[in-house]
Short mmCIF file of C-alpha atoms in Angstrom, two decimals:
data_model
loop_
_atom_site.label_atom_id
_atom_site.label_comp_id
_atom_site.label_asym_id
_atom_site.label_seq_id
_atom_site.Cartn_x
_atom_site.Cartn_y
_atom_site.Cartn_z
CA MET A 40 0.03 -0.04 0.01
CA CYS A 41 3.03 2.28 0.24
CA LEU A 42 2.79 2.63 -3.53
CA ILE A 43 -0.60 4.34 -3.08
CA PRO A 44 -0.49 8.21 -2.79
CA VAL A 45 -3.52 8.45 -0.58
CA PHE A 46 -2.20 5.89 1.84
CA CYS A 47 1.11 7.89 2.19
CA TRP A 48 -0.86 11.08 2.66
CA ILE A 49 -2.73 9.42 5.41
CA THR A 50 0.28 8.16 6.99
CA ALA A 51 1.94 11.49 6.84
CA ILE A 52 -1.29 13.12 8.43
CA VAL A 53 -1.04 10.69 11.44
CA LEU A 54 2.75 11.06 12.01
CA GLU A 55 2.53 14.74 11.82
CA ASP A 56 -0.07 14.83 14.44
CA MET A 57 1.71 12.36 16.63
CA MET A 58 5.19 14.13 16.37
CA THR A 59 3.66 17.55 17.25
CA ARG A 60 1.84 16.40 20.58
CA ASP A 61 3.29 17.18 23.62
CA GLN A 62 2.65 13.51 24.69
CA ARG A 63 3.66 11.24 21.73
CA GLY A 64 1.97 7.88 21.80
CA GLU A 65 3.14 4.68 20.26
CA LEU A 66 3.43 4.75 16.66
CA PRO A 67 0.76 2.70 14.71
CA LYS A 68 1.98 -0.78 13.80
CA THR A 69 -1.15 -2.07 12.11
CA LEU A 70 -3.24 -0.82 9.21
CA THR A 71 -6.26 -0.67 11.80
CA ASP A 72 -4.00 1.37 14.09
CA LEU A 73 -3.16 3.69 11.41
CA TYR A 74 -6.67 4.28 10.25
CA SER A 75 -7.97 4.65 13.68
CA HIS A 76 -5.62 7.63 14.45
CA PHE A 77 -6.28 9.07 10.91
CA LEU A 78 -10.11 9.27 11.95
CA ARG A 79 -9.16 10.66 15.18
CA VAL A 80 -7.10 13.48 13.75
CA GLN A 81 -10.09 14.28 11.22
CA ILE A 82 -12.45 14.52 14.34
CA LYS A 83 -10.02 16.93 15.88
CA ARG A 84 -9.55 19.02 12.85
CA LYS A 85 -13.22 19.39 12.52
CA LYS A 86 -13.44 20.53 16.18
CA GLN A 87 -10.65 23.09 15.51
CA LYS A 88 -12.31 24.43 12.61
CA TYR A 89 -15.85 24.75 13.70
CA GLY A 90 -15.07 25.14 17.53
CA GLY A 91 -17.28 23.71 20.34
CA LYS A 92 -17.05 23.32 24.17
CA GLN A 93 -15.64 19.68 24.05
CA ARG A 94 -11.97 19.00 23.79
CA PRO A 95 -10.89 18.60 20.25
CA GLU A 96 -10.73 14.96 20.22
CA GLU A 97 -13.99 14.29 21.96
CA LEU A 98 -16.94 13.21 19.99
CA THR A 99 -20.44 14.49 20.34
CA GLU A 100 -23.43 12.28 19.87
CA ALA A 101 -24.19 14.22 16.51
CA ASP A 102 -20.48 13.41 15.57
CA LYS A 103 -20.92 9.97 16.37
CA GLU A 104 -24.23 9.44 14.56
CA LEU A 105 -22.94 11.20 11.54
CA LEU A 106 -19.96 8.84 11.23
CA LEU A 107 -21.77 5.70 11.84
CA LYS A 108 -24.29 6.76 9.09
CA LEU A 109 -21.24 7.30 6.72
CA GLY A 110 -19.95 3.78 7.81
CA ARG A 111 -23.53 2.40 6.87
CA LEU A 112 -23.21 3.95 3.56
CA ALA A 113 -19.62 2.53 3.20
CA PHE A 114 -20.62 -0.87 4.21
CA GLU A 115 -23.75 -1.22 2.10
CA HIS A 116 -22.01 -0.11 -1.08
CA LEU A 117 -18.89 -2.15 -0.38
CA GLU A 118 -20.98 -5.19 -0.39
CA LYS A 119 -22.22 -4.22 -3.88
CA GLY A 120 -18.85 -3.28 -4.98
CA ASN A 121 -19.80 0.52 -5.35
CA ILE A 122 -17.45 3.34 -4.72
CA MET A 123 -19.57 6.14 -6.15
CA PHE A 124 -22.79 7.35 -4.53
CA TYR A 125 -25.52 9.91 -5.30
CA SER A 126 -27.58 12.08 -3.08
CA GLU A 127 -30.54 9.69 -2.87
CA ASP A 128 -27.83 6.98 -1.55
CA LEU A 129 -26.87 9.29 1.04
CA GLU A 130 -30.62 10.06 2.10
CA ARG A 131 -31.30 6.39 2.15
CA CYS A 132 -28.70 6.19 4.90
CA GLY A 133 -30.09 9.30 6.51
CA LEU A 134 -27.27 11.51 5.61
CA ASP A 135 -28.22 15.19 4.69
CA VAL A 136 -25.81 16.54 1.85
CA SER A 137 -25.23 19.65 3.69
CA GLU A 138 -24.44 17.90 6.74
CA VAL A 139 -21.97 15.65 5.02
CA SER A 140 -20.23 18.72 3.50
CA VAL A 141 -18.71 19.53 7.11
CA TYR A 142 -16.78 16.26 6.43
CA SER A 143 -15.54 17.16 3.02
CA GLY A 144 -12.70 19.15 1.66
CA VAL A 145 -12.33 21.98 4.49
CA CYS A 146 -11.36 19.81 7.28
CA THR A 147 -11.43 16.12 6.72
CA GLU A 148 -11.36 14.84 3.07
CA ILE A 149 -12.68 11.40 4.08
CA PHE A 150 -15.70 12.19 1.82
CA LYS A 151 -15.93 14.49 -1.12
CA ARG A 152 -18.14 15.66 -3.84
CA GLU A 153 -17.01 14.87 -7.46
CA SER A 154 -18.00 16.25 -10.85
CA VAL A 155 -21.68 16.16 -12.07
CA ILE A 156 -22.72 13.08 -14.25
CA PHE A 157 -26.17 13.03 -15.75
CA GLN A 158 -26.61 16.51 -14.03
CA LYS A 159 -26.37 14.52 -10.57
CA SER A 160 -23.65 15.29 -8.03
CA VAL A 161 -21.36 12.20 -7.36
CA TYR A 162 -19.82 11.32 -3.95
CA CYS A 163 -17.11 9.02 -2.88
CA PHE A 164 -14.77 8.56 -0.16
CA VAL A 165 -11.22 10.00 -0.69
CA HIS A 166 -10.08 6.47 -1.14
CA LEU A 167 -11.61 2.78 -1.08
CA SER A 168 -9.43 1.93 1.90
CA VAL A 169 -11.32 4.73 3.94
CA GLN A 170 -14.72 3.29 2.83
CA GLU A 171 -13.51 -0.11 3.91
CA PHE A 172 -12.31 1.16 7.42
CA LEU A 173 -15.63 2.85 7.94
CA ALA A 174 -17.62 0.05 6.71
CA ALA A 175 -15.84 -2.08 9.42
CA VAL A 176 -16.44 0.50 12.17
CA TYR A 177 -20.09 0.49 11.37
CA MET A 178 -20.09 -3.41 11.38
CA PHE A 179 -18.36 -3.63 14.61
CA HIS A 180 -20.73 -1.07 16.11
CA CYS A 181 -23.66 -3.43 15.01
CA TYR A 182 -21.92 -6.24 16.74
CA THR A 183 -21.44 -4.27 20.10
CA ARG A 184 -24.78 -2.78 20.07
CA TYR A 185 -27.10 -5.41 18.41
CA SER A 186 -24.89 -8.63 18.36
CA GLN A 187 -25.57 -8.67 14.68
CA PHE A 188 -23.12 -9.35 11.76
CA LEU A 189 -25.73 -8.41 9.04
CA GLU A 190 -29.13 -7.10 9.57
CA TYR A 191 -30.79 -10.23 8.15
CA SER A 192 -28.56 -12.75 9.84
CA GLU A 193 -28.79 -14.66 13.09
CA PRO A 194 -27.73 -12.94 16.26
CA VAL A 195 -23.80 -13.67 16.85
CA THR A 196 -22.99 -15.50 20.15
CA SER A 197 -19.60 -14.11 20.64
CA LEU A 198 -16.67 -12.18 19.23
CA ASP A 199 -15.10 -15.16 17.69
CA ASP A 200 -18.49 -16.24 16.15
CA PHE A 201 -18.75 -12.64 14.82
CA LEU A 202 -15.19 -12.42 13.17
CA ARG A 203 -15.58 -16.00 11.83
CA ARG A 204 -18.87 -15.06 9.95
CA ALA A 205 -17.04 -12.08 8.38
CA LEU A 206 -13.97 -13.95 7.58
CA MET A 207 -15.97 -16.72 5.64
CA GLU A 208 -17.83 -14.24 3.74
CA SER A 209 -14.66 -12.61 2.59
CA LEU A 210 -13.07 -15.97 1.63
CA GLU A 211 -15.83 -16.87 -0.52
CA SER A 212 -15.31 -13.67 -2.54
CA GLU A 213 -13.61 -14.07 -5.90
CA ASN A 214 -12.17 -10.64 -6.33
CA GLY A 215 -11.30 -10.19 -2.73
CA HIS A 216 -13.31 -6.93 -2.16
CA LEU A 217 -13.95 -7.67 1.38
CA ASP A 218 -10.32 -8.66 2.36
CA LEU A 219 -9.34 -5.29 3.77
CA PHE A 220 -12.66 -4.75 5.43
CA VAL A 221 -12.08 -8.02 7.38
CA ARG A 222 -8.65 -7.19 8.36
CA PHE A 223 -9.95 -3.94 9.82
CA LEU A 224 -12.59 -5.81 11.69
CA HIS A 225 -10.11 -8.03 13.36
CA GLY A 226 -8.11 -5.04 14.28
CA LEU A 227 -11.01 -3.21 15.85
CA SER A 228 -11.65 -6.23 18.33
CA LEU A 229 -8.53 -5.04 20.18
CA GLU A 230 -9.40 -2.67 23.05
CA SER A 231 -6.31 -0.24 22.06
CA ASN A 232 -7.91 0.53 18.70
CA GLN A 233 -11.30 0.94 20.28
CA ARG A 234 -9.73 3.53 22.63
CA ILE A 235 -8.08 5.36 19.81
CA LEU A 236 -11.47 5.93 18.22
CA GLY A 237 -12.56 7.86 21.41
CA GLY A 238 -16.17 6.66 22.08
CA LEU A 239 -17.16 6.07 18.49
CA LEU A 240 -17.62 2.45 19.35
CA ASP A 241 -19.12 0.86 22.44
CA GLN A 242 -16.09 -0.78 24.02
CA ARG A 243 -16.38 -4.25 24.98
CA ASN A 244 -13.99 -5.92 27.30
CA SER A 245 -12.37 -8.69 25.00
CA HIS A 246 -11.11 -11.16 27.49
CA PRO A 247 -7.44 -12.58 26.70
CA GLU A 248 -9.30 -16.11 26.54
CA THR A 249 -11.74 -14.68 23.65
CA ILE A 250 -8.85 -12.88 21.67
CA GLN A 251 -6.90 -16.04 22.15
CA LYS A 252 -9.85 -18.18 20.69
CA VAL A 253 -10.03 -15.86 17.60
CA LEU A 254 -6.39 -16.27 16.96
CA ASN A 255 -6.50 -20.15 17.13
CA ASN A 256 -9.47 -20.00 14.76
CA LEU A 257 -7.41 -18.12 12.21
CA LYS A 258 -4.57 -20.33 12.55
CA GLU A 259 -6.45 -23.63 12.39
CA LEU A 260 -8.94 -22.63 9.74
CA ASN A 261 -8.82 -25.07 6.63
CA SER A 262 -9.13 -22.75 3.64
CA GLY A 263 -8.15 -25.37 1.01
CA GLU A 264 -11.16 -24.83 -0.80
CA PHE A 265 -10.92 -21.10 -1.06
CA PHE A 266 -8.88 -19.10 -3.52
CA PRO A 267 -5.09 -18.92 -2.65
CA ASP A 268 -4.70 -15.09 -2.29
CA ARG A 269 -8.02 -15.25 -0.12
CA SER A 270 -6.05 -17.51 2.31
CA ILE A 271 -3.07 -15.31 2.70
CA ASN A 272 -5.75 -12.67 4.01
CA ILE A 273 -6.09 -14.87 7.11
CA PHE A 274 -2.44 -14.23 7.88
CA HIS A 275 -2.99 -10.42 7.63
CA CYS A 276 -5.97 -10.81 10.00
CA LEU A 277 -3.56 -12.29 12.45
CA MET A 278 -1.16 -9.42 11.89
CA GLU A 279 -3.97 -6.87 12.56
CA MET A 280 -4.41 -8.46 15.96
CA LYS A 281 -0.82 -7.93 16.58
CA ASP A 282 0.12 -11.86 16.72
CA HIS A 283 3.55 -12.28 15.02
CA SER A 284 4.10 -15.67 16.40
CA VAL A 285 3.87 -17.55 13.01
CA LEU A 286 5.81 -14.91 11.30
CA GLN A 287 8.56 -15.15 13.64
CA GLU A 288 8.66 -18.94 13.52
CA ILE A 289 8.91 -18.97 9.83
CA GLN A 290 11.47 -16.24 9.90
CA LYS A 291 13.38 -18.54 12.29
CA PHE A 292 13.22 -21.44 9.82
CA LEU A 293 14.43 -19.40 6.87
CA LYS A 294 17.30 -18.06 8.77
CA SER A 295 18.50 -21.21 9.97
CA GLY A 296 18.05 -23.05 6.54
CA GLU A 297 15.64 -25.51 8.12
CA ILE A 298 12.45 -24.64 6.14
CA SER A 299 12.45 -27.62 3.84
CA GLU A 300 13.00 -29.98 6.86
CA ARG A 301 10.22 -28.57 9.06
CA GLU A 302 6.55 -29.99 8.83
CA LEU A 303 4.50 -26.90 8.02
CA SER A 304 1.02 -26.31 8.73
CA VAL A 305 -1.39 -24.59 6.06
CA PHE A 306 -1.02 -21.35 8.25
CA HIS A 307 2.93 -21.69 8.38
CA CYS A 308 2.51 -21.87 4.45
CA SER A 309 0.27 -18.80 4.28
CA ALA A 310 2.91 -16.78 6.40
CA LEU A 311 5.75 -18.39 4.16
CA ALA A 312 4.03 -17.22 0.83
CA TYR A 313 3.44 -13.70 2.38
CA LEU A 314 7.13 -13.44 3.34
CA LEU A 315 8.29 -14.93 -0.12
CA GLN A 316 6.31 -12.29 -1.89
CA MET A 317 7.37 -9.35 0.20
CA SER A 318 11.18 -10.18 0.04
CA GLU A 319 13.47 -7.73 -1.78
CA GLU A 320 15.21 -10.70 -3.34
CA VAL A 321 13.75 -12.73 -5.95
CA LEU A 322 13.49 -16.49 -5.29
CA ASP A 323 15.41 -18.51 -7.81
CA GLU A 324 13.11 -21.52 -7.67
CA LEU A 325 9.68 -22.29 -5.94
CA ASN A 326 9.06 -26.06 -5.72
CA LEU A 327 6.06 -27.00 -3.93
CA TRP A 328 7.42 -30.46 -3.20
CA GLN A 329 10.47 -29.03 -1.35
CA TYR A 330 8.20 -28.33 1.41
CA ASN A 331 6.85 -30.89 4.00
CA THR A 332 3.30 -29.93 4.11
CA SER A 333 -0.05 -31.08 3.01
CA VAL A 334 -2.06 -30.59 -0.44
CA HIS A 335 -3.93 -27.47 1.28
CA GLY A 336 -0.51 -26.14 2.51
CA ARG A 337 0.99 -26.33 -1.04
CA ARG A 338 -1.89 -24.35 -2.46
CA ARG A 339 -1.28 -21.61 0.20
CA LEU A 340 2.28 -21.43 -1.16
CA ILE A 341 1.09 -20.62 -4.92
CA PRO A 342 0.98 -16.97 -4.47
CA ALA A 343 4.64 -16.85 -3.75
CA VAL A 344 4.89 -17.39 -7.66
CA ARG A 345 4.77 -13.59 -8.12
CA ASN A 346 8.24 -13.50 -6.66
CA CYS A 347 10.32 -16.31 -8.14
CA ARG A 348 12.20 -17.11 -11.36
CA LYS A 349 11.27 -20.79 -11.54
CA ALA A 350 8.22 -22.32 -10.34
CA VAL A 351 7.61 -26.09 -10.18
CA LEU A 352 4.01 -26.86 -9.64
CA SER A 353 4.03 -30.73 -10.11
CA ASP A 354 0.85 -31.82 -8.65
CA SER A 355 -2.78 -32.84 -9.53
CA PHE A 356 -4.56 -30.38 -7.11
CA LEU A 357 -4.50 -27.13 -8.91
CA SER A 358 -7.63 -25.54 -9.71
CA THR A 359 -8.79 -22.70 -12.07
CA SER A 360 -8.43 -20.11 -9.11
CA ASP A 361 -4.75 -21.41 -8.69
CA TRP A 362 -3.97 -20.83 -12.35
CA GLU A 363 -5.27 -17.25 -12.02
CA VAL A 364 -2.76 -16.52 -9.39
CA VAL A 365 -0.04 -18.04 -11.78
CA THR A 366 -1.26 -15.95 -14.58
CA SER A 367 -1.29 -12.80 -12.55
CA ALA A 368 2.35 -13.57 -11.81
CA MET A 369 3.05 -13.82 -15.55
CA THR A 370 1.52 -10.45 -16.26
CA SER A 371 2.57 -8.44 -13.28
CA ASN A 372 4.76 -5.45 -13.77
CA PRO A 373 7.56 -6.52 -13.23
CA SER A 374 7.18 -10.15 -13.94
CA HIS A 375 10.06 -12.23 -12.62
CA LEU A 376 8.86 -15.67 -13.70
CA ARG A 377 11.04 -17.28 -16.46
CA GLU A 378 10.42 -20.80 -16.09
CA LEU A 379 7.14 -22.82 -15.48
CA ILE A 380 6.99 -26.40 -14.76
CA LEU A 381 3.98 -28.79 -14.36
CA ARG A 382 4.24 -32.52 -14.53
CA TRP A 383 1.81 -35.30 -13.88
CA SER A 384 -1.37 -33.30 -13.46
CA GLN A 385 -4.82 -34.06 -14.38
CA SER A 386 -6.14 -30.75 -13.40
CA LEU A 387 -4.57 -28.71 -16.29
CA THR A 388 -7.67 -28.30 -18.38
CA ASP A 389 -7.91 -26.79 -21.77
CA ASP A 390 -9.54 -23.56 -19.97
CA ALA A 391 -6.40 -23.44 -17.92
CA VAL A 392 -3.98 -23.64 -20.75
CA LYS A 393 -6.06 -21.02 -22.50
CA LEU A 394 -5.43 -18.84 -19.40
CA LEU A 395 -1.75 -19.39 -19.42
CA SER A 396 -1.70 -18.75 -23.25
CA SER A 397 -3.46 -15.54 -22.88
CA ALA A 398 -1.07 -14.51 -20.14
CA MET A 399 1.95 -15.42 -22.60
CA MET A 400 0.51 -12.85 -25.02
CA HIS A 401 0.61 -10.07 -22.37
CA PRO A 402 3.31 -7.37 -22.87
CA ASN A 403 4.55 -7.72 -19.37
CA CYS A 404 5.06 -11.49 -19.66
CA ARG A 405 8.76 -12.77 -19.79
CA LEU A 406 8.32 -16.46 -19.52
CA GLU A 407 10.95 -18.29 -21.55
CA THR A 408 10.42 -21.89 -20.59
CA LEU A 409 7.30 -23.97 -20.35
CA ARG A 410 7.05 -27.40 -19.58
CA LEU A 411 3.56 -29.27 -19.20
CA VAL A 412 4.74 -32.83 -19.12
CA ASN A 413 2.03 -35.61 -18.85
CA CYS A 414 -0.85 -33.24 -18.22
CA SER A 415 -3.60 -34.80 -20.44
CA LEU A 416 -3.45 -31.88 -22.89
CA SER A 417 -5.50 -31.89 -26.21
CA GLU A 418 -5.58 -30.45 -29.56
CA ILE A 419 -7.59 -27.60 -28.13
CA SER A 420 -4.39 -26.77 -25.85
CA CYS A 421 -2.35 -26.77 -28.99
CA GLY A 422 -4.50 -24.38 -30.51
CA SER A 423 -4.23 -21.98 -27.46
CA LEU A 424 -0.40 -22.32 -27.27
CA ALA A 425 0.14 -21.83 -30.90
CA SER A 426 -1.74 -18.39 -30.56
CA ALA A 427 0.57 -17.40 -27.81
CA LEU A 428 3.68 -18.43 -29.78
CA ARG A 429 2.50 -16.02 -32.60
CA SER A 430 2.05 -13.07 -30.21
CA ASN A 431 4.39 -10.13 -30.13
CA PRO A 432 6.11 -10.23 -27.97
CA SER A 433 6.63 -13.71 -27.29
CA HIS A 434 9.70 -14.68 -25.16
CA LEU A 435 9.03 -18.36 -25.03
CA ARG A 436 12.19 -20.42 -26.28
CA VAL A 437 11.54 -23.73 -24.72
CA LEU A 438 8.29 -25.68 -24.99
CA ASP A 439 7.78 -29.37 -23.30
CA LEU A 440 4.72 -30.96 -24.15
CA SER A 441 5.84 -34.74 -23.66
CA TRP A 442 3.60 -37.19 -22.80
CA ASN A 443 0.40 -35.54 -23.67
CA HIS A 444 -2.11 -36.99 -26.29
CA LEU A 445 -1.67 -34.29 -28.77
CA GLU A 446 -1.82 -36.33 -32.01
CA ASP A 447 -0.97 -35.37 -35.42
CA SER A 448 -3.85 -32.57 -35.59
CA GLY A 449 -2.38 -30.84 -32.30
CA VAL A 450 1.27 -30.94 -33.80
CA LYS A 451 -0.04 -29.60 -36.99
CA LEU A 452 -1.15 -26.49 -35.07
CA LEU A 453 2.06 -26.05 -33.37
CA CYS A 454 4.26 -26.36 -36.50
CA ALA A 455 2.17 -23.73 -38.34
CA ALA A 456 3.12 -21.32 -35.46
CA LEU A 457 6.66 -22.24 -35.82
CA GLN A 458 6.65 -20.73 -39.31
CA ASP A 459 5.25 -17.47 -37.89
CA PRO A 460 7.72 -14.48 -38.03
CA LEU A 461 6.94 -13.46 -34.48
CA CYS A 462 7.72 -17.19 -33.03
CA GLU A 463 11.14 -17.46 -31.77
CA LEU A 464 10.80 -20.99 -30.05
CA GLU A 465 14.22 -22.81 -30.16
CA THR A 466 13.31 -26.01 -28.27
CA LEU A 467 10.34 -28.28 -28.88
CA SER A 468 9.81 -31.67 -26.94
CA LEU A 469 6.96 -33.76 -27.91
CA SER A 470 8.09 -37.18 -26.58
CA GLY A 471 5.41 -39.84 -26.29
CA CYS A 472 2.53 -37.59 -27.87
CA SER A 473 1.09 -40.37 -29.99
CA LEU A 474 2.45 -39.11 -33.09
CA SER A 475 2.49 -40.87 -36.40
CA GLU A 476 4.31 -40.20 -39.81
CA THR A 477 1.68 -37.57 -40.65
CA SER A 478 3.36 -35.31 -37.91
CA CYS A 479 6.67 -35.64 -39.76
CA ASP A 480 5.27 -33.77 -42.66
CA SER A 481 4.25 -30.76 -40.54
CA LEU A 482 7.65 -30.80 -38.74
CA ALA A 483 9.46 -30.89 -42.02
CA SER A 484 7.56 -27.90 -43.29
CA ALA A 485 8.53 -25.95 -40.21
CA LEU A 486 12.24 -27.02 -40.74
CA LYS A 487 12.19 -25.78 -44.30
CA SER A 488 10.68 -22.46 -43.17
CA ASP A 489 13.28 -19.57 -43.18
CA ARG A 490 11.43 -18.12 -40.22
CA SER A 491 11.72 -21.02 -38.07
CA HIS A 492 14.09 -20.74 -35.18
CA LEU A 493 13.99 -24.47 -33.97
CA ARG A 494 17.47 -25.81 -32.70
CA VAL A 495 16.26 -28.70 -30.38
CA LEU A 496 13.58 -31.31 -31.41
CA ASP A 497 12.57 -34.43 -29.24
CA LEU A 498 10.29 -36.98 -31.03
CA SER A 499 11.24 -39.88 -28.82
CA ASP A 500 8.82 -42.70 -27.94
CA ASN A 501 6.32 -42.11 -30.96
CA THR A 502 5.43 -44.43 -33.73
CA LEU A 503 7.10 -42.56 -36.42
CA GLN A 504 8.69 -45.60 -38.33
CA ASP A 505 10.91 -45.35 -41.37
CA SER A 506 8.26 -43.73 -43.44
CA GLY A 507 7.93 -40.84 -40.93
CA VAL A 508 11.75 -40.40 -40.64
CA LYS A 509 12.03 -40.09 -44.38
CA ARG A 510 9.53 -37.37 -44.56
CA LEU A 511 11.38 -35.65 -41.59
CA CYS A 512 14.58 -35.73 -43.63
CA SER A 513 13.15 -33.45 -46.42
CA GLY A 514 13.16 -30.55 -43.78
CA LEU A 515 16.64 -31.68 -42.38
CA GLU A 516 18.29 -31.46 -45.97
CA SER A 517 16.74 -27.82 -46.39
CA PRO A 518 19.14 -25.08 -46.43
CA ASN A 519 16.97 -23.16 -43.91
CA CYS A 520 17.01 -25.91 -41.29
CA LYS A 521 19.05 -25.03 -38.31
CA LEU A 522 18.32 -27.99 -36.27
CA GLU A 523 21.17 -28.86 -34.03
CA TRP A 524 19.94 -31.88 -31.79
CA LEU A 525 17.46 -34.54 -32.77
CA ARG A 526 16.18 -37.20 -30.47
CA LEU A 527 14.35 -40.24 -32.25
CA GLU A 528 14.62 -42.86 -29.46
CA LEU A 529 12.13 -45.68 -29.34
CA CYS A 530 10.34 -44.66 -32.71
CA ARG A 531 10.38 -48.12 -34.26
CA LEU A 532 12.97 -47.23 -36.76
CA SER A 533 15.20 -49.71 -38.83
CA GLU A 534 18.38 -49.43 -40.90
CA ILE A 535 16.34 -47.66 -43.51
CA SER A 536 16.01 -44.56 -41.42
CA CYS A 537 19.70 -44.73 -40.96
CA GLY A 538 20.05 -44.38 -44.74
CA SER A 539 17.43 -41.53 -44.99
CA LEU A 540 19.28 -39.63 -42.02
CA ALA A 541 22.81 -40.13 -43.63
CA SER A 542 21.64 -38.68 -46.94
CA ALA A 543 20.11 -35.74 -45.31
CA LEU A 544 23.16 -35.11 -43.11
CA ARG A 545 25.42 -35.03 -46.06
CA SER A 546 23.39 -32.08 -47.47
CA ASN A 547 25.09 -28.81 -47.38
CA PRO A 548 24.54 -27.01 -45.12
CA SER A 549 23.48 -29.41 -42.32
CA HIS A 550 23.69 -27.93 -38.59
CA LEU A 551 22.71 -31.07 -36.76
CA ARG A 552 25.36 -31.80 -34.08
CA GLU A 553 23.59 -34.62 -31.93
CA LEU A 554 21.56 -37.27 -32.83
CA ASP A 555 19.86 -40.00 -30.51
CA LEU A 556 18.51 -43.15 -31.99
CA GLY A 557 18.52 -45.30 -28.95
CA GLN A 558 16.35 -48.31 -28.48
CA ASN A 559 15.38 -48.75 -32.20
CA GLN A 560 16.06 -51.77 -34.18
CA LEU A 561 19.07 -50.64 -36.01
CA LYS A 562 21.57 -53.11 -37.97
CA ASP A 563 25.41 -52.42 -37.95
CA SER A 564 25.23 -51.49 -41.67
CA GLY A 565 22.75 -48.58 -40.92
CA VAL A 566 24.57 -47.60 -37.86
CA LYS A 567 27.94 -47.41 -39.87
CA LEU A 568 26.49 -45.03 -42.26
CA LEU A 569 26.00 -42.62 -39.53
CA SER A 570 29.22 -43.26 -37.77
CA ASP A 571 31.15 -42.47 -40.79
CA LEU A 572 29.64 -38.98 -40.68
CA VAL A 573 30.83 -38.44 -37.19
CA GLU A 574 34.25 -39.53 -38.03
CA ASN A 575 34.33 -37.24 -41.14
CA PRO A 576 35.42 -33.89 -40.31
CA HIS A 577 33.49 -32.41 -43.37
CA TYR A 578 30.19 -33.06 -41.61
CA GLY A 579 28.79 -31.45 -38.63
CA LEU A 580 27.56 -34.60 -36.87
CA GLU A 581 29.45 -34.78 -33.68
CA THR A 582 27.51 -37.02 -31.31
CA LEU A 583 25.58 -40.28 -32.09
CA ARG A 584 23.70 -42.10 -29.63
CA GLN A 585 22.35 -45.75 -30.69
#
């Protein structure tokens, strides 16, 4: 939030007030603490501007009523996702426009009037975070006065019940529009913040046992079914209640180098994801399998992908919401992610690949290596990836789609992309992709193209047979072919393929340096043809594996 100008302005106002007082209090350490001080400063400024018999920081009943009405307006429209209001919205909450003007511009700027739209004045809070804070103040007032979370809800039985309901409502939100509101609610449960507000809230004596129960509920909540970013907000709520125990424990593990050895709870993982995201140093590799935790714990770690260069997400538990977090990391500014690896996953649907491909087309994306091995991809996924390879800019250099049932139709789509002038892919791995000799025609066309940048091609464990290799060789002998490494292991080849390859490699120029023909039924005569090329300095072939 330090990147938000209004937040910096709020911080400056609070610090200026605290530093100029004769008796300086403890500086704010949480968002709730800071915004409580901010509201108190606004109350004082109003008193200084308009006078009154009370001390500047004291609230009159009229002040209290007005602020709670603003809080009601803030909450009702926060639920709807509204940040702009009209005069009828104010009137519905019992607010008079002239009355609200006391809190605009001149003394507080917590609420202001904007330009006229459709001949109607538009009102808004000075920032969404101010709206979220006042909404939390109003909702906490409803709890202390009426023991309610929402007007239509059942009465709450305790503070932990009240906060649990609010937290669950925020966790079920896809866009996180209630996250900061819920953090403020947890912060307002502390008596220290209630005192700062100077009577705006009816103070309730929160017994240490009750506060501890709230903290335990936060730490033990199983949020595996919720969005990963929503889960990190549970950790933020803990911080608003000034409990740093989990954070300190994770910092200790990191400092000692024991993080991969310790058994991590899901809440440990939220704290770790938070620390990794906030770190000034970009993590070289985030490998979910390096941590001793549960499936839900690994999901909690996914948001840390925003601050790493290489992410290994090998598992079958990823949902659409998890992929949305990954794609947000790919499109952030700046984006640090350069290599993304997923293996043995049945959860990577065509829709998820479409999300990834769209992110690859984003101008902020700098992904260079993508490995989606044994992920049940189809021809549809090939179409999405082909579109990404044609995008400008496309930074992808390595694409590994091994052990997916792509078939010839999927490879045809990818090969068409390889011939696009915007595609700069250098390595393509299609091992075990159910390809036949038909795919070799498509690949040969790509190798013949003067626009292709392909240097490494892995076609092992496909039923190409001699007829397929013969078709592929028409591409190898092209003067435009720049291929340097070719793998044809386990492709049901005979000595006939050796003859075709030897003929192609004698062509001039031939850039091929390494050829892997292991686990094929080659005869000595066929191998000798290729071995002679390795020994002959006039040809480029340097390594032959058989």
